Coordinates of C-alpha atoms in Angstrom, one line a residue:
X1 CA -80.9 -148.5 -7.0
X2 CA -80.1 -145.0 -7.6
X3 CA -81.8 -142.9 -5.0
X4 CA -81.4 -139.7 -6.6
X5 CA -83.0 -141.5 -9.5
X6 CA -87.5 -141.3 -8.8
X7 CA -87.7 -144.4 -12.0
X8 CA -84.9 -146.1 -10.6
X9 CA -86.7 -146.2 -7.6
X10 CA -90.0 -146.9 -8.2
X11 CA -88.8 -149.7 -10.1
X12 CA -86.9 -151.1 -7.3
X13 CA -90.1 -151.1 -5.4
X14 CA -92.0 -153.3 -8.0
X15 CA -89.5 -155.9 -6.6
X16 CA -89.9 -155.5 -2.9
X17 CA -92.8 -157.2 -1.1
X18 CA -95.9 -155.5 -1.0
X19 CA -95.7 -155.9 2.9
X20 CA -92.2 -154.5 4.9
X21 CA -91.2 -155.9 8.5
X22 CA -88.5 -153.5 8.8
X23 CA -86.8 -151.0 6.4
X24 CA -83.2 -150.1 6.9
X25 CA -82.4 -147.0 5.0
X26 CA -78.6 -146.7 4.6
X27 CA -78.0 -144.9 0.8
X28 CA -76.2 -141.5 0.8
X29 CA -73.3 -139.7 -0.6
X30 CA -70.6 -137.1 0.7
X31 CA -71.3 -135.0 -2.0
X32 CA -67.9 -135.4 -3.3
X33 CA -68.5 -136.4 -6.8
X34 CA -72.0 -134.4 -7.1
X35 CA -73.0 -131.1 -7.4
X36 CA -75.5 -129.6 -4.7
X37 CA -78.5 -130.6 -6.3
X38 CA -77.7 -133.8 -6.7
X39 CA -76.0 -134.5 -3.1
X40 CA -79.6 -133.3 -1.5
X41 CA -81.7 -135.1 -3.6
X42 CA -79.9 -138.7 -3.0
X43 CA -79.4 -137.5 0.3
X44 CA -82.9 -136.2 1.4
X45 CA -85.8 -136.7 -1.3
X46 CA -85.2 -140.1 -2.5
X47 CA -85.4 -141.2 1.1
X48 CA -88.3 -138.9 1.5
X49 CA -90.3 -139.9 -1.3
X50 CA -89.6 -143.6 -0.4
X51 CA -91.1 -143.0 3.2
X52 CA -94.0 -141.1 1.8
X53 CA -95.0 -143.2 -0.8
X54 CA -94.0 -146.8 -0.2
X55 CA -92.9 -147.3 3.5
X56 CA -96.2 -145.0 4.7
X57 CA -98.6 -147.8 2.8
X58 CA -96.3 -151.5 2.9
X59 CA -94.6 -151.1 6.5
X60 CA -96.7 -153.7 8.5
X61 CA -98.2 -153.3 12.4
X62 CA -95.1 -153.4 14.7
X63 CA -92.8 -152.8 11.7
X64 CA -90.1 -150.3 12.1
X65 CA -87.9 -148.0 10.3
X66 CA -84.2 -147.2 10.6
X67 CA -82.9 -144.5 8.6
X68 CA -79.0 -143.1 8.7
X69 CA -78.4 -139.0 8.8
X70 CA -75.3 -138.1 10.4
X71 CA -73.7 -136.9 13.3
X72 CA -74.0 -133.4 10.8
X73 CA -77.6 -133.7 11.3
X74 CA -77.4 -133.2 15.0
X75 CA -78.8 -129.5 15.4
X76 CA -81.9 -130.1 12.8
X77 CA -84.4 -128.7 15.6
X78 CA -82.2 -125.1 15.7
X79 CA -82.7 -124.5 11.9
X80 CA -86.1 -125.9 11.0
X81 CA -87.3 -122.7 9.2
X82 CA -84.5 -122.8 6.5
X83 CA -85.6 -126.3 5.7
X84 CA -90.1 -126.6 6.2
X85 CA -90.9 -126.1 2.6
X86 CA -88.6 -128.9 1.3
X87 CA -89.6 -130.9 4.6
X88 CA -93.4 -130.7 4.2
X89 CA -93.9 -130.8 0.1
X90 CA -95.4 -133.0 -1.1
X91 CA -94.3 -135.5 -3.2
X92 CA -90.8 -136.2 -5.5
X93 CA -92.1 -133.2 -7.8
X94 CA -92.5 -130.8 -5.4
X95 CA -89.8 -131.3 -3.1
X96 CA -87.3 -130.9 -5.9
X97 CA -89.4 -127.5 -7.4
X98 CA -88.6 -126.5 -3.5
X99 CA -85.3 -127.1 -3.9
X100 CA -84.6 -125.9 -7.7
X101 CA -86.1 -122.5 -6.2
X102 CA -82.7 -121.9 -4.3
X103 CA -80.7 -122.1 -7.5
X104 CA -77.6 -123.6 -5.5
X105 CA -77.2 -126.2 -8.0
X106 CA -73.5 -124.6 -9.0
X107 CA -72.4 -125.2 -5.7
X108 CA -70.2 -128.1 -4.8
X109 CA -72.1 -131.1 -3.4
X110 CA -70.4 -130.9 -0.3
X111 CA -72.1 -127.9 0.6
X112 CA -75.1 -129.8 0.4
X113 CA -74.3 -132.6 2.7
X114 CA -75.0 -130.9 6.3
X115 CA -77.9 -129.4 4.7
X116 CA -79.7 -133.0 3.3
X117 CA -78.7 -134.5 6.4
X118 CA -80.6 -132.0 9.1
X119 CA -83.5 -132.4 6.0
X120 CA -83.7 -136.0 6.4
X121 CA -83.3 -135.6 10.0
X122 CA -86.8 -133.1 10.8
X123 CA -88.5 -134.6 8.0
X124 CA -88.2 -138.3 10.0
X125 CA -89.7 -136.3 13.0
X126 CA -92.4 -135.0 11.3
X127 CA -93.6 -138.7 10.2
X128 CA -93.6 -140.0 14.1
X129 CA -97.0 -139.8 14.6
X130 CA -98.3 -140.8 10.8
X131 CA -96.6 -144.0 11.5
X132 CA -96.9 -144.1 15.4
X133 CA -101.1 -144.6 14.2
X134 CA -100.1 -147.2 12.5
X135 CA -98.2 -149.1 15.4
X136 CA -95.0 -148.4 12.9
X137 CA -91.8 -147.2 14.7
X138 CA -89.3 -144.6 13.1
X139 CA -85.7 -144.0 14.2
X140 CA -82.6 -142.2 12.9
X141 CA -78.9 -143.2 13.2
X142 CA -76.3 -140.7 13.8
X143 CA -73.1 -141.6 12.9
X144 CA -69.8 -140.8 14.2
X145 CA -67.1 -140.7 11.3
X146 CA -66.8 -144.1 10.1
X147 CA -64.4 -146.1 8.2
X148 CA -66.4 -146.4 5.0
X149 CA -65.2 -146.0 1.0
X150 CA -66.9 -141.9 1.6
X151 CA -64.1 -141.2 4.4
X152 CA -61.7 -139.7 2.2
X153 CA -64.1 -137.3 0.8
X154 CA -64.1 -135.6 4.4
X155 CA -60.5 -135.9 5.3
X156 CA -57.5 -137.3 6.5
X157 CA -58.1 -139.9 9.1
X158 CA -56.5 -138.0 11.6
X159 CA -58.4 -134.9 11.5
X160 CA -61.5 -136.9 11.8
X161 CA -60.6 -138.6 14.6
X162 CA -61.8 -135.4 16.4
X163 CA -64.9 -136.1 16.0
X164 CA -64.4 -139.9 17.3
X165 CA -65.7 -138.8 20.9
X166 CA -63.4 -140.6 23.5
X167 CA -62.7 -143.9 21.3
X168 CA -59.8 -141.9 19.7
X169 CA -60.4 -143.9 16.9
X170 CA -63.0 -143.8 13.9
X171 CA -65.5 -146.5 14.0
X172 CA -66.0 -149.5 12.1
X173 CA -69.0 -150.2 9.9
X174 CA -70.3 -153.5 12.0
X175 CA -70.3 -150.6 14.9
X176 CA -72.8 -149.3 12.9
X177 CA -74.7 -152.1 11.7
X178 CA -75.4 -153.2 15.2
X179 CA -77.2 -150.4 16.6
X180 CA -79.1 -150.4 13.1
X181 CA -80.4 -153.5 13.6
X182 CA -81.4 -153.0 17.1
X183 CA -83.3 -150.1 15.9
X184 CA -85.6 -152.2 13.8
X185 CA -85.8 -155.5 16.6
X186 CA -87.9 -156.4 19.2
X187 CA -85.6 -155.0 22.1
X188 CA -86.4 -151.5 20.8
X189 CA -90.1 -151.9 20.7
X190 CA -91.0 -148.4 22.9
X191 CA -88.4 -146.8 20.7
X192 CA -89.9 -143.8 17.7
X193 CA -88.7 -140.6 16.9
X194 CA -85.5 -141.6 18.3
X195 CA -81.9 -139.6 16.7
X196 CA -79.6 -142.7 18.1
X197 CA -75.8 -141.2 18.3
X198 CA -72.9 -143.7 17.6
X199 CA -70.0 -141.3 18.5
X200 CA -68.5 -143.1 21.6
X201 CA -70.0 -139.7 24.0
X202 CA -69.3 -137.1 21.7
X203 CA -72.6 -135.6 22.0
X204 CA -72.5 -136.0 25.7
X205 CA -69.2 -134.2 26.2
X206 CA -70.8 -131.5 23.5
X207 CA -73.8 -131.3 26.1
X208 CA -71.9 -131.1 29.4
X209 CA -69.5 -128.3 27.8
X210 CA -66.6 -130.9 27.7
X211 CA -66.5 -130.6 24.1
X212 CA -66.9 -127.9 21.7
X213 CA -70.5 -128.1 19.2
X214 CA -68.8 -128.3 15.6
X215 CA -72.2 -128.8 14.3
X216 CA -74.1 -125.9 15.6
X217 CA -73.6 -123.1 12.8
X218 CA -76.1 -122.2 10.3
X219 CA -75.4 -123.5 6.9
X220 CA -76.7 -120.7 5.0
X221 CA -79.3 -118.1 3.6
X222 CA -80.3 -120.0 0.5
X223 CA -81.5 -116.5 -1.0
X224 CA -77.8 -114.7 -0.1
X225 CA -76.4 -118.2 -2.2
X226 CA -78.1 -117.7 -5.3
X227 CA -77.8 -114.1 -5.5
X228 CA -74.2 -114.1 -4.9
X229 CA -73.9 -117.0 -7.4
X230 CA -76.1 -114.8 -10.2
X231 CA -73.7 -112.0 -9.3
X232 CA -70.9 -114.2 -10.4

């Protein structure tokens, strides 16, 4: 399925049961291989669109909902304003009109990844109570860096161990598939508009001063973008 695709996935969907225990959303890029446009619409709206117009009607009663962000996603709450209009459009149409209004599409994709992740990350909150009517729970995952095919497209290994919290080591991917799973099981039943960090107490030591924020900067004025990129 090619999330940045909206055929691609609607017809993925005509092959998924018309009722959903749990959905585990995992799909995203670095950006590496993509220009802007592209990283945040595989990133953030095909996610979006497939909350808002499958998950929202085939997600059963005491169903749940685990989606991945990133650890780059972390400070969503500080810069909601740069990111409403994408975050409450409505629909695949409009979300991308939202976002071909910044005219960032020359910029490298990478650019784009903080950006789609903090997206993904205020639009999830937004949907808490939609789906807390309907006795559906919603959760994000905030990874640490993890030993995945994308790490190279960050860095060398040890200049992302920096962000490995006090493991001193990146994390494996069944480090992340556990906590996924217990996002969507039983033992997290009184658990919704939860962002779950797997960084081994990075965020903790960020939080007690220990550890300075790398994620607390503003990404950028999408109007000061576009019209230094028309100047160019």
């Amino acid at each position: 399925v090619d999330v940045g695709n909206k055929k691609s996935i609607d017809n993925a969907f005509k092959h998924v049961p018309k009722k959903i225990d749990c959905f585990f959303g995992c799909a995203g890029v670095s950006g590496a291989n993509n220009n802007f446009n592209e990283t945040f619409t595989i990133n953030f709206i095909g996610s979006k669109y497939i909350i808002e117009k499958y998950l929202s009607k085939r997600v059963v009663k005491n169903g749940a909902i685990a989606i991945i962000t990133s650890i780059a996603s972390s400070r969503w709450e500080k810069y909601m304003d740069e990111l409403k209009k994408a975050v409450n459009a409505n629909g695949w149409d409009a979300t991308v009109k939202e976002m071909e209004s910044w005219k960032l599409e020359k910029l490298p994709g990478m650019s784009a990844y903080t950006v789609s992740k903090r997206a993904l990350g205020q639009y999830i909150a937004t949907m808490i109570p939609f789906f807390a009517k309907r006795g559906v729970r919603i959760n994000a995952l905030l990874p640490s860096v993890t030993d995945t095919k994308l790490l190279a497209d960050f860095g060398k290994k040890k200049t992302l161990i920096k962000f490995s919290g006090l493991a001193k080591r990146l994390a494996d991917q069944i480090e992340m598939a556990g906590p996924m799973i217990f996002l969507n099981s039983n033992m997290a039943s009184y658990l919704s508009g939860h962002d779950l960090f797997v960084d081994y107490g990075n965020e903790g030591m960020i939080k007690s001063k220990e550890l300075k924020d790398q994620f607390d900067v503003k990404t950028f004025s999408f109007k000061d973008v576009a019209s230094k990129i028309a100047k160019k």
